[in-house]
CSV table of C-alpha atoms in Angstrom, one decimal:
chain,number,residue,atom,x,y,z
O,526,UNK,CA,-2.8,-16.6,17.4
O,527,UNK,CA,-2.8,-18.7,20.5
O,528,UNK,CA,0.4,-18.2,22.6
O,529,UNK,CA,1.5,-21.7,22.7
O,530,UNK,CA,1.0,-22.2,19.0
O,531,UNK,CA,3.2,-19.1,18.4
O,532,UNK,CA,5.9,-20.6,20.5
O,533,UNK,CA,5.8,-23.9,18.7
O,534,UNK,CA,6.2,-22.1,15.4
O,535,UNK,CA,9.2,-20.1,16.7
O,536,UNK,CA,10.6,-23.4,17.9
O,537,UNK,CA,10.5,-25.0,14.6
O,538,UNK,CA,11.9,-21.9,12.7
O,539,UNK,CA,14.7,-21.7,15.3
O,540,UNK,CA,15.5,-25.3,14.9
O,541,UNK,CA,15.6,-25.2,11.2
O,542,UNK,CA,17.7,-22.1,10.9
O,543,UNK,CA,20.2,-23.5,13.4
O,544,UNK,CA,20.3,-26.8,11.4
O,545,UNK,CA,21.0,-25.2,8.1
O,546,UNK,CA,24.1,-23.4,9.3
O,547,UNK,CA,25.8,-25.9,11.7
O,548,UNK,CA,29.3,-25.5,12.0
O,549,UNK,CA,31.8,-27.5,9.9
O,550,UNK,CA,35.0,-27.4,11.9
O,551,UNK,CA,36.4,-27.5,15.5
O,552,UNK,CA,36.8,-23.9,15.8
O,553,UNK,CA,38.6,-23.5,19.3
O,554,UNK,CA,40.8,-25.5,21.6
O,555,UNK,CA,37.8,-26.4,23.8
O,556,UNK,CA,36.1,-28.2,20.8
O,557,UNK,CA,39.3,-30.0,20.1
O,558,UNK,CA,39.2,-31.1,23.6
O,559,UNK,CA,35.6,-32.2,23.3
O,560,UNK,CA,36.3,-34.1,20.0
O,561,UNK,CA,39.3,-35.9,21.6
O,562,UNK,CA,37.1,-36.8,24.5
O,563,UNK,CA,34.6,-38.4,22.2
O,564,UNK,CA,37.2,-41.0,21.6
O,565,UNK,CA,39.0,-41.3,24.7
O,566,UNK,CA,37.5,-39.4,27.8
O,567,UNK,CA,40.5,-38.5,30.0
O,568,UNK,CA,40.7,-35.3,32.1
O,569,UNK,CA,44.4,-35.8,32.7
O,570,UNK,CA,44.8,-35.3,28.9
O,571,UNK,CA,42.4,-32.5,28.6
O,572,UNK,CA,40.0,-34.6,26.7
O,573,UNK,CA,38.3,-32.5,27.7
O,574,UNK,CA,39.6,-30.2,30.3
O,575,UNK,CA,38.2,-30.1,33.8
O,576,UNK,CA,35.3,-30.0,34.8
O,577,UNK,CA,34.8,-32.7,32.1
O,578,UNK,CA,31.4,-31.4,30.9
O,579,UNK,CA,29.8,-34.9,31.5
O,580,UNK,CA,26.2,-34.1,30.7
O,581,UNK,CA,27.3,-32.5,27.3
O,582,UNK,CA,29.7,-35.2,26.4
O,583,UNK,CA,27.1,-37.8,27.0
O,584,UNK,CA,24.6,-36.0,24.8
O,585,UNK,CA,27.3,-35.7,22.1
O,586,UNK,CA,28.2,-39.2,22.6
O,587,UNK,CA,24.7,-40.2,21.6
O,588,UNK,CA,24.7,-38.2,18.5
O,589,UNK,CA,28.3,-39.7,17.7
O,590,UNK,CA,26.7,-43.1,17.7
O,591,UNK,CA,24.4,-42.0,15.0
O,592,UNK,CA,26.8,-40.1,12.8
O,593,UNK,CA,30.3,-41.1,13.8
O,594,UNK,CA,31.2,-37.4,12.9
O,595,UNK,CA,32.9,-35.4,15.5
O,596,UNK,CA,31.9,-31.9,14.7
O,597,UNK,CA,28.2,-32.8,13.8
O,598,UNK,CA,28.0,-34.7,17.1
O,599,UNK,CA,29.3,-31.7,19.3
O,600,UNK,CA,27.1,-29.3,17.4
O,601,UNK,CA,23.9,-31.1,17.7
O,602,UNK,CA,23.4,-30.7,21.5
O,603,UNK,CA,23.4,-26.9,20.9
O,604,UNK,CA,21.3,-26.9,17.9
O,605,UNK,CA,18.6,-29.0,19.6
O,606,UNK,CA,18.7,-27.6,23.2
O,607,UNK,CA,19.5,-24.0,21.9
O,608,UNK,CA,16.2,-24.2,19.9
O,609,UNK,CA,14.1,-25.8,22.9
O,610,UNK,CA,15.4,-23.0,25.0
O,611,UNK,CA,12.6,-21.1,23.2
O,612,UNK,CA,10.1,-22.8,25.5
O,613,UNK,CA,11.3,-21.8,29.1
O,614,UNK,CA,12.5,-18.3,27.8
O,615,UNK,CA,8.9,-17.8,26.4
O,616,UNK,CA,7.2,-19.0,29.5
O,617,UNK,CA,9.4,-17.0,31.9
O,618,UNK,CA,9.0,-13.9,30.0
O,619,UNK,CA,5.1,-14.2,30.2
O,620,UNK,CA,5.5,-14.8,33.9
O,621,UNK,CA,7.6,-11.6,34.3
O,622,UNK,CA,5.9,-9.4,31.9
O,623,UNK,CA,3.1,-10.5,29.3
O,624,UNK,CA,2.3,-12.8,26.3
O,625,UNK,CA,3.2,-10.0,23.9
O,626,UNK,CA,6.4,-9.2,25.4
O,627,UNK,CA,7.2,-13.1,25.5
O,628,UNK,CA,6.6,-13.7,21.9
O,629,UNK,CA,8.7,-10.6,20.9
O,630,UNK,CA,11.5,-11.9,23.2
O,631,UNK,CA,11.3,-15.3,21.6
O,632,UNK,CA,11.6,-13.6,18.1
O,633,UNK,CA,14.8,-11.5,19.4
O,634,UNK,CA,16.2,-14.8,20.7
O,635,UNK,CA,15.8,-16.3,17.4
O,636,UNK,CA,17.7,-13.6,15.5
O,637,UNK,CA,20.2,-12.6,18.2
O,638,UNK,CA,23.7,-13.0,16.8
O,639,UNK,CA,25.4,-14.6,19.8
O,640,UNK,CA,22.5,-16.9,20.8
O,641,UNK,CA,22.3,-18.1,16.9
O,642,UNK,CA,26.0,-18.3,16.7
O,643,UNK,CA,26.6,-20.4,19.9
O,644,UNK,CA,23.9,-22.8,18.9
O,645,UNK,CA,26.0,-23.6,15.7
O,646,UNK,CA,29.4,-24.1,17.4
O,647,UNK,CA,30.9,-27.5,18.7
O,648,UNK,CA,30.7,-26.1,22.3
O,649,UNK,CA,28.5,-26.7,25.3
O,650,UNK,CA,27.3,-23.0,25.9
O,651,UNK,CA,24.0,-23.4,24.1
O,652,UNK,CA,23.0,-26.5,25.8
O,653,UNK,CA,24.0,-24.9,29.1
O,654,UNK,CA,21.7,-21.9,28.5
O,655,UNK,CA,18.7,-24.2,28.2
O,656,UNK,CA,19.2,-25.6,31.7
O,657,UNK,CA,19.9,-22.1,33.1
O,658,UNK,CA,16.8,-20.5,31.6
O,659,UNK,CA,14.7,-23.7,32.5
O,660,UNK,CA,15.8,-23.4,36.1
O,661,UNK,CA,15.1,-19.6,36.3
O,662,UNK,CA,11.6,-20.3,34.8
O,663,UNK,CA,10.7,-22.9,37.6
O,664,UNK,CA,12.3,-21.0,40.3
O,665,UNK,CA,10.2,-18.0,39.5
O,666,UNK,CA,7.1,-19.9,39.3
O,667,UNK,CA,7.7,-21.3,42.6
O,668,UNK,CA,7.6,-18.0,44.3
O,669,UNK,CA,3.7,-18.4,43.9
O,670,UNK,CA,3.6,-22.2,43.7
O,671,UNK,CA,6.4,-24.0,45.8
O,672,UNK,CA,5.6,-27.3,43.9
O,673,UNK,CA,7.9,-26.0,41.2
O,674,UNK,CA,10.8,-25.8,43.6
O,675,UNK,CA,12.0,-29.2,43.0
O,676,UNK,CA,12.1,-28.8,39.2
O,677,UNK,CA,14.0,-25.5,39.3
O,678,UNK,CA,16.5,-27.0,41.8
O,679,UNK,CA,16.9,-30.2,39.6
O,680,UNK,CA,17.4,-28.4,36.4
O,681,UNK,CA,20.0,-26.0,38.1
O,682,UNK,CA,21.8,-29.1,39.7
O,683,UNK,CA,21.8,-31.0,36.4
O,684,UNK,CA,22.7,-28.1,34.3
O,685,UNK,CA,26.0,-27.7,36.2
O,686,UNK,CA,27.1,-30.9,34.6
O,687,UNK,CA,26.8,-29.1,31.3
O,688,UNK,CA,28.8,-26.0,32.3
O,689,UNK,CA,30.0,-25.8,35.8
O,690,UNK,CA,31.0,-22.2,35.3
O,691,UNK,CA,27.4,-21.4,35.6
O,692,UNK,CA,27.6,-22.0,39.3
O,693,UNK,CA,27.0,-18.3,40.2
O,694,UNK,CA,23.2,-19.1,39.6
O,695,UNK,CA,23.4,-21.0,42.7
O,696,UNK,CA,22.9,-17.5,44.2
O,697,UNK,CA,19.6,-17.2,42.6
O,698,UNK,CA,18.4,-20.5,43.9
O,699,UNK,CA,19.6,-19.6,47.4
O,700,UNK,CA,17.7,-16.2,47.1
O,701,UNK,CA,14.6,-18.0,46.1
O,702,UNK,CA,14.9,-20.5,48.9
O,703,UNK,CA,15.5,-17.6,51.5
O,704,UNK,CA,12.5,-15.7,50.0
O,705,UNK,CA,10.1,-18.8,50.3
O,706,UNK,CA,11.4,-19.6,53.8
O,707,UNK,CA,10.7,-16.2,55.1
O,708,UNK,CA,7.4,-15.9,53.3
O,709,UNK,CA,6.3,-19.4,54.4
O,710,UNK,CA,7.7,-19.8,58.0
O,711,UNK,CA,5.4,-22.7,58.9
O,712,UNK,CA,6.9,-24.5,55.8
O,713,UNK,CA,10.6,-23.5,56.4
O,714,UNK,CA,11.9,-27.1,56.8
O,715,UNK,CA,9.7,-28.3,53.8
O,716,UNK,CA,10.9,-25.6,51.6
O,717,UNK,CA,14.6,-25.9,52.4
O,718,UNK,CA,14.5,-29.8,52.1
O,719,UNK,CA,12.5,-29.7,49.0
O,720,UNK,CA,15.1,-27.3,47.3
O,721,UNK,CA,18.1,-29.3,48.5
O,722,UNK,CA,16.6,-32.5,47.5
O,723,UNK,CA,16.1,-31.4,43.8
O,724,UNK,CA,19.5,-29.8,43.7
O,725,UNK,CA,21.4,-32.7,45.1
O,726,UNK,CA,19.6,-35.2,42.8
O,727,UNK,CA,20.5,-33.0,39.9
O,728,UNK,CA,24.1,-33.0,40.9
O,729,UNK,CA,24.5,-36.4,41.8
O,730,UNK,CA,23.0,-37.5,38.4
O,731,UNK,CA,26.3,-36.6,36.7
O,732,UNK,CA,28.8,-36.2,39.5
O,733,UNK,CA,28.7,-39.7,41.0
O,734,UNK,CA,29.1,-41.4,37.4
O,735,UNK,CA,31.9,-39.0,36.5
O,736,UNK,CA,33.7,-39.7,40.0
O,737,UNK,CA,33.2,-43.5,39.4
O,738,UNK,CA,34.7,-43.2,35.8
O,739,UNK,CA,37.5,-40.8,36.4
O,740,UNK,CA,38.4,-41.7,40.0
O,741,UNK,CA,38.2,-39.5,43.0
O,742,UNK,CA,41.7,-38.6,43.6
O,743,UNK,CA,42.4,-37.9,39.8
O,744,UNK,CA,39.4,-35.8,39.7
O,745,UNK,CA,40.4,-33.7,42.6
O,746,UNK,CA,43.9,-33.3,41.3
O,747,UNK,CA,42.7,-32.1,37.9
O,748,UNK,CA,40.4,-29.8,39.6
O,749,UNK,CA,43.1,-28.1,41.6
O,750,UNK,CA,45.4,-27.9,38.8
O,751,UNK,CA,43.0,-26.5,36.3
O,752,UNK,CA,41.5,-24.1,38.8
O,753,UNK,CA,45.0,-22.8,39.6
O,754,UNK,CA,45.9,-22.3,36.0
O,755,UNK,CA,42.6,-20.7,35.1
O,756,UNK,CA,43.0,-17.8,37.6
O,757,UNK,CA,46.8,-17.4,37.5
O,758,UNK,CA,47.9,-18.3,34.1
O,759,UNK,CA,45.7,-18.8,30.9
O,760,UNK,CA,42.2,-18.3,32.0
O,761,UNK,CA,41.8,-14.7,31.3
O,762,UNK,CA,40.7,-13.8,34.9
O,763,UNK,CA,41.1,-10.3,36.4
O,764,UNK,CA,44.5,-11.5,37.9
O,765,UNK,CA,46.1,-12.0,34.4
O,766,UNK,CA,44.2,-9.5,32.3
O,767,UNK,CA,43.0,-6.3,33.9
O,768,UNK,CA,42.8,-2.6,33.6
O,769,UNK,CA,40.9,-0.5,30.9
O,770,UNK,CA,41.5,-3.3,28.4
O,771,UNK,CA,39.4,-5.6,30.3
O,772,UNK,CA,36.6,-3.1,30.6
O,773,UNK,CA,36.8,-2.5,26.8
O,774,UNK,CA,36.7,-6.2,26.0
O,775,UNK,CA,33.6,-6.6,28.4
O,776,UNK,CA,31.6,-3.8,26.8
O,777,UNK,CA,32.4,-5.0,23.4
O,778,UNK,CA,31.5,-8.7,24.4
O,779,UNK,CA,28.1,-7.6,25.6
O,780,UNK,CA,27.3,-4.7,23.3
O,781,UNK,CA,28.8,-5.6,20.0
O,782,UNK,CA,29.2,-9.4,20.1
O,783,UNK,CA,26.4,-10.3,22.4
O,784,UNK,CA,23.6,-7.7,21.2
O,785,UNK,CA,24.9,-6.9,17.8
O,786,UNK,CA,25.4,-3.3,18.8
O,787,UNK,CA,27.2,-0.5,16.7
O,788,UNK,CA,31.0,0.0,17.2
O,789,UNK,CA,33.1,2.7,15.4
O,790,UNK,CA,34.1,0.1,12.6
O,791,UNK,CA,30.6,-1.3,12.1
O,792,UNK,CA,28.1,-0.5,9.4
O,793,UNK,CA,25.1,1.8,9.2
O,794,UNK,CA,22.6,-1.2,9.7
O,795,UNK,CA,24.1,-1.7,13.1
O,796,UNK,CA,23.7,1.9,14.0
O,797,UNK,CA,19.9,1.7,13.1
O,798,UNK,CA,19.5,-1.4,15.3
O,799,UNK,CA,21.5,0.1,18.1
O,800,UNK,CA,19.6,3.3,18.3
O,801,UNK,CA,16.3,1.2,18.5
O,802,UNK,CA,17.8,-1.0,21.1
O,803,UNK,CA,19.1,2.0,23.4
O,804,UNK,CA,15.7,3.7,23.2
O,805,UNK,CA,13.8,0.5,24.0
O,806,UNK,CA,16.1,-0.2,26.9
O,807,UNK,CA,15.9,3.3,28.2
O,808,UNK,CA,12.0,3.2,28.0
O,809,UNK,CA,11.7,-0.3,29.8
O,810,UNK,CA,14.1,0.9,32.7
O,811,UNK,CA,11.7,4.1,32.9
O,812,UNK,CA,8.5,2.0,33.0
O,813,UNK,CA,10.0,-0.8,35.2
O,814,UNK,CA,9.6,-0.9,38.9
O,815,UNK,CA,11.5,-2.7,41.4
O,816,UNK,CA,9.2,-5.3,42.6
O,817,UNK,CA,9.5,-9.1,42.7
O,818,UNK,CA,10.5,-9.6,39.2
O,819,UNK,CA,13.2,-6.7,39.6
O,820,UNK,CA,14.5,-8.7,42.7
O,821,UNK,CA,14.5,-11.9,40.7
O,822,UNK,CA,16.2,-10.5,37.6
O,823,UNK,CA,18.9,-8.9,39.9
O,824,UNK,CA,19.4,-12.3,41.5
O,825,UNK,CA,19.7,-13.8,38.0
O,826,UNK,CA,22.0,-11.2,36.5
O,827,UNK,CA,24.4,-9.6,39.3
O,828,UNK,CA,26.2,-12.7,40.7
O,829,UNK,CA,27.0,-14.1,37.3
O,830,UNK,CA,28.1,-10.7,35.9
O,831,UNK,CA,30.5,-10.6,39.1
O,832,UNK,CA,31.9,-13.8,38.2
O,833,UNK,CA,32.3,-12.8,34.5
O,834,UNK,CA,34.2,-9.5,35.6
O,835,UNK,CA,36.5,-11.2,38.0
O,836,UNK,CA,37.0,-14.8,36.8
O,837,UNK,CA,36.1,-15.4,33.1
O,838,UNK,CA,38.0,-14.4,29.8
O,839,UNK,CA,36.0,-11.3,29.0
O,840,UNK,CA,37.7,-11.5,25.3
O,841,UNK,CA,35.5,-14.5,24.7
O,842,UNK,CA,31.8,-13.5,24.1
O,843,UNK,CA,30.3,-16.8,24.8
O,844,UNK,CA,30.8,-16.2,28.5
O,845,UNK,CA,28.3,-13.5,28.7
O,846,UNK,CA,25.5,-15.7,26.8
O,847,UNK,CA,23.3,-16.1,30.0
O,848,UNK,CA,23.0,-12.4,30.5
O,849,UNK,CA,21.6,-11.8,26.7
O,850,UNK,CA,18.1,-13.2,27.3
O,851,UNK,CA,17.5,-10.8,30.0
O,852,UNK,CA,18.7,-7.9,27.9
O,853,UNK,CA,16.4,-9.2,25.1
O,854,UNK,CA,13.4,-9.3,27.5
O,855,UNK,CA,14.0,-5.6,28.5
O,856,UNK,CA,14.3,-4.6,24.9
O,857,UNK,CA,11.0,-6.4,24.0
O,858,UNK,CA,9.2,-4.9,27.2
O,859,UNK,CA,10.4,-1.3,26.1
O,860,UNK,CA,9.0,-1.9,22.6
O,861,UNK,CA,5.7,-3.3,23.8
O,862,UNK,CA,5.3,-0.5,26.3
O,863,UNK,CA,5.6,2.0,23.5
O,864,UNK,CA,2.8,0.0,21.6
O,865,UNK,CA,0.6,0.2,24.7
O,866,UNK,CA,1.2,3.5,26.0
O,867,UNK,CA,2.6,5.9,23.2
O,868,UNK,CA,2.0,5.3,19.5
O,869,UNK,CA,1.1,1.8,18.1
O,870,UNK,CA,2.2,2.9,14.8
O,871,UNK,CA,5.6,3.9,15.7
O,872,UNK,CA,6.1,0.9,17.9
O,873,UNK,CA,5.3,-1.4,15.0
O,874,UNK,CA,7.7,0.4,12.7
O,875,UNK,CA,10.5,0.4,15.4
O,876,UNK,CA,10.0,-3.3,16.0
O,877,UNK,CA,10.0,-4.2,12.2
O,878,UNK,CA,13.1,-2.2,11.6
O,879,UNK,CA,14.8,-3.7,14.5
O,880,UNK,CA,13.9,-7.2,13.7
O,881,UNK,CA,14.9,-6.9,9.9
O,882,UNK,CA,18.1,-5.0,10.7
O,883,UNK,CA,19.1,-7.7,13.3
O,884,UNK,CA,18.1,-10.5,11.2
O,885,UNK,CA,20.4,-9.2,8.3
O,886,UNK,CA,23.3,-8.7,10.7
O,887,UNK,CA,23.0,-12.1,12.5
O,888,UNK,CA,22.5,-14.0,9.0
O,889,UNK,CA,25.5,-12.5,7.5
O,890,UNK,CA,27.5,-13.5,10.7
O,891,UNK,CA,26.1,-17.1,10.7
O,892,UNK,CA,26.8,-17.5,7.0
O,893,UNK,CA,30.4,-16.2,7.4
O,894,UNK,CA,30.9,-18.8,10.3
O,895,UNK,CA,29.4,-21.6,8.4
O,896,UNK,CA,31.4,-21.0,5.2
O,897,UNK,CA,34.9,-19.8,6.4
O,898,UNK,CA,37.6,-22.0,7.8
O,899,UNK,CA,38.9,-21.1,11.2
O,900,UNK,CA,42.4,-19.5,11.2
O,901,UNK,CA,44.1,-22.1,13.2
O,902,UNK,CA,42.9,-24.8,10.9
O,903,UNK,CA,43.9,-22.8,7.7
O,904,UNK,CA,47.4,-22.6,9.3
O,905,UNK,CA,47.5,-26.3,9.9
O,906,UNK,CA,46.5,-26.9,6.1
O,907,UNK,CA,48.8,-24.3,4.7
O,908,UNK,CA,51.8,-25.8,6.6
O,909,UNK,CA,50.9,-29.3,5.6
O,910,UNK,CA,50.6,-28.4,1.8
O,911,UNK,CA,53.8,-26.4,1.7
O,912,UNK,CA,56.3,-28.4,4.1
O,913,UNK,CA,57.4,-31.8,4.7
O,914,UNK,CA,56.6,-33.2,8.1
O,915,UNK,CA,60.0,-35.1,8.3
O,916,UNK,CA,62.1,-32.0,8.2
O,917,UNK,CA,59.8,-29.3,9.7
O,918,UNK,CA,59.2,-28.3,13.3
O,919,UNK,CA,56.5,-25.9,14.5
O,920,UNK,CA,56.5,-23.7,17.6
O,921,UNK,CA,53.3,-22.3,18.9
O,922,UNK,CA,51.1,-21.7,21.8
O,923,UNK,CA,47.5,-23.0,22.2
O,924,UNK,CA,47.3,-23.5,18.4
O,925,UNK,CA,49.3,-27.0,19.1
O,926,UNK,CA,45.8,-28.4,20.0
O,927,UNK,CA,44.7,-28.1,16.4
O,928,UNK,CA,47.7,-30.1,15.2
O,929,UNK,CA,47.1,-32.6,18.0
O,930,UNK,CA,43.7,-33.3,16.2
O,931,UNK,CA,44.4,-32.3,12.4
O,932,UNK,CA,47.9,-33.3,12.0
O,933,UNK,CA,48.9,-35.6,15.0
O,934,UNK,CA,52.2,-36.9,13.2
O,935,UNK,CA,53.8,-33.4,12.8
O,936,UNK,CA,56.6,-32.2,15.4
O,937,UNK,CA,54.8,-29.4,17.0
O,938,UNK,CA,55.8,-27.9,20.4
O,939,UNK,CA,54.2,-25.5,22.8
O,940,UNK,CA,56.5,-22.7,23.8
O,941,UNK,CA,55.6,-19.4,25.5
O,942,UNK,CA,58.5,-17.1,24.3
O,943,UNK,CA,61.7,-16.9,22.4
O,944,UNK,CA,63.8,-18.0,25.4
O,945,UNK,CA,61.7,-21.3,25.7
O,946,UNK,CA,62.0,-21.8,21.9
O,947,UNK,CA,66.0,-21.4,21.9
O,948,UNK,CA,66.1,-23.6,25.0
O,949,UNK,CA,64.2,-26.4,23.2
O,950,UNK,CA,66.5,-26.0,20.1
O,951,UNK,CA,69.7,-26.2,22.1
O,952,UNK,CA,68.2,-29.5,23.8
O,953,UNK,CA,67.4,-31.0,20.7
O,954,UNK,CA,69.5,-33.9,19.4
O,955,UNK,CA,69.1,-32.5,15.7
O,956,UNK,CA,68.0,-29.2,14.1
O,957,UNK,CA,65.2,-29.6,11.6
O,958,UNK,CA,65.5,-27.9,8.2
O,959,UNK,CA,62.3,-25.9,8.6
O,960,UNK,CA,61.7,-24.3,11.8
O,961,UNK,CA,58.2,-22.5,12.0
O,962,UNK,CA,56.7,-20.2,14.4
O,963,UNK,CA,52.9,-19.5,14.9
O,964,UNK,CA,52.2,-16.3,17.0
O,965,UNK,CA,49.4,-13.8,17.8
O,966,UNK,CA,49.7,-10.3,16.4
O,967,UNK,CA,51.5,-8.2,19.1
O,968,UNK,CA,52.5,-11.1,21.3
O,969,UNK,CA,55.3,-13.8,21.5
O,970,UNK,CA,58.5,-14.1,19.4
O,971,UNK,CA,59.0,-10.6,18.2
O,972,UNK,CA,60.4,-10.9,14.5
O,973,UNK,CA,62.1,-8.4,12.4
O,974,UNK,CA,61.2,-10.2,9.2
O,975,UNK,CA,57.8,-10.3,7.3
O,976,UNK,CA,55.5,-13.3,8.2
O,977,UNK,CA,54.9,-16.1,5.6
O,978,UNK,CA,51.1,-15.6,6.0
O,979,UNK,CA,48.8,-13.5,8.2
O,980,UNK,CA,45.4,-14.7,9.0
O,981,UNK,CA,42.4,-12.8,10.7
O,982,UNK,CA,40.2,-14.5,13.3
O,983,UNK,CA,36.5,-14.3,13.7
O,984,UNK,CA,36.0,-12.1,16.9
O,985,UNK,CA,32.5,-13.7,17.5
O,986,UNK,CA,33.7,-17.2,17.9
O,987,UNK,CA,37.4,-17.0,18.6
O,988,UNK,CA,39.3,-16.0,21.7
O,989,UNK,CA,41.9,-14.5,19.5
O,990,UNK,CA,41.2,-11.1,18.2
O,991,UNK,CA,44.4,-10.1,17.0
O,992,UNK,CA,44.9,-12.7,14.2
O,993,UNK,CA,47.6,-15.4,13.6
O,994,UNK,CA,51.0,-15.0,11.9
O,995,UNK,CA,53.3,-17.7,10.6
O,996,UNK,CA,57.0,-17.1,10.6
O,997,UNK,CA,60.2,-18.9,9.4
O,998,UNK,CA,62.7,-19.0,12.2
O,999,UNK,CA,66.0,-17.8,10.7
């Protein structure tokens, strides 16, 4: 089969599978912010929060004009661009390795649990991955043909308007510029100018309209406020969450939630897939040499991993999404090398076993996500069905954002601990008949009486791994 024909087929399969299981709910605070931003784009009200995700929001607003449905409009950019990612990923892998490895990598991307799930969610990650992989493809091509430098720089600059947190890939861009400048000294100024021009145009395409809409002073005010909070309060950086727990969460995000690997509480099916993954990765490292492609992959992976380790919430698996395609390339490379150098029959059996087992794992996860109601929304529905809004007050943390969207008329207040709750009650002019507390397991508002209801979260899509508890304040 022709290589391009194979990629076209995989793209259509990818698009159809993603389209069949699109998310039906706003499953996180970020998605609530995006939905509110569709109706009133305002960074000061966290609609959405800084940096505003202008490219993603424009794409979502175009789908909103077609459907007037918040969730569908926010999911469709991920479905579409998550499927189109098949093209730059396949072309990049072919440049790095071979057509056989490229096709197998595309198949593994199609069935990978994290790549599949993120394309179903009302978030910007799947769309952002498309621009990162596209930029990486063009930047690698420009190592042999500098005419691709402008496109690579343009895609990277424009992609920062989808997810600014992918800024560490600027290190890849700078490394490529430096490499080209050294290799082509007589074109030094042309290379630098060409790269800068593409990057600046890509950034200005979204940054200038956003500054014009939001206002320069308000934009920088929100920038400083959000950045301070991200690193020192709620962002899950190494400052607020460190130690062994952070390392464990990072390993689980990559291995369990990112690659579908086995953990002590997982099924035998995962163990089978994990053993094949480990064997393939080990063989790929054994056969790989540190040449130009090793230099390129190192520039791609290392800066972003440093950013994740230091500055991102490692409890949220979606933050390691850009790393997964590289892992899939190496797994595919290992399996193909076994086919070429060892035993074709064993390689085919291992590949089929891995594809079948990983497909089953991912399908079950996606089906669960599509059918189940997120825990914060379940709590909102439970409270609305059991209590009267005129005589009830709810205290909670970040779950307040779900009430802002699904139950905006309810009296819901954001407090961090029992001291803040008691202070708010003493400051109130009247005491409601029903006082409810929503807390995470093991955190905030320690209570001696049993909860009214306890709900488990989905660790693949929710930042809350412990689950949610609803208490009545006595």
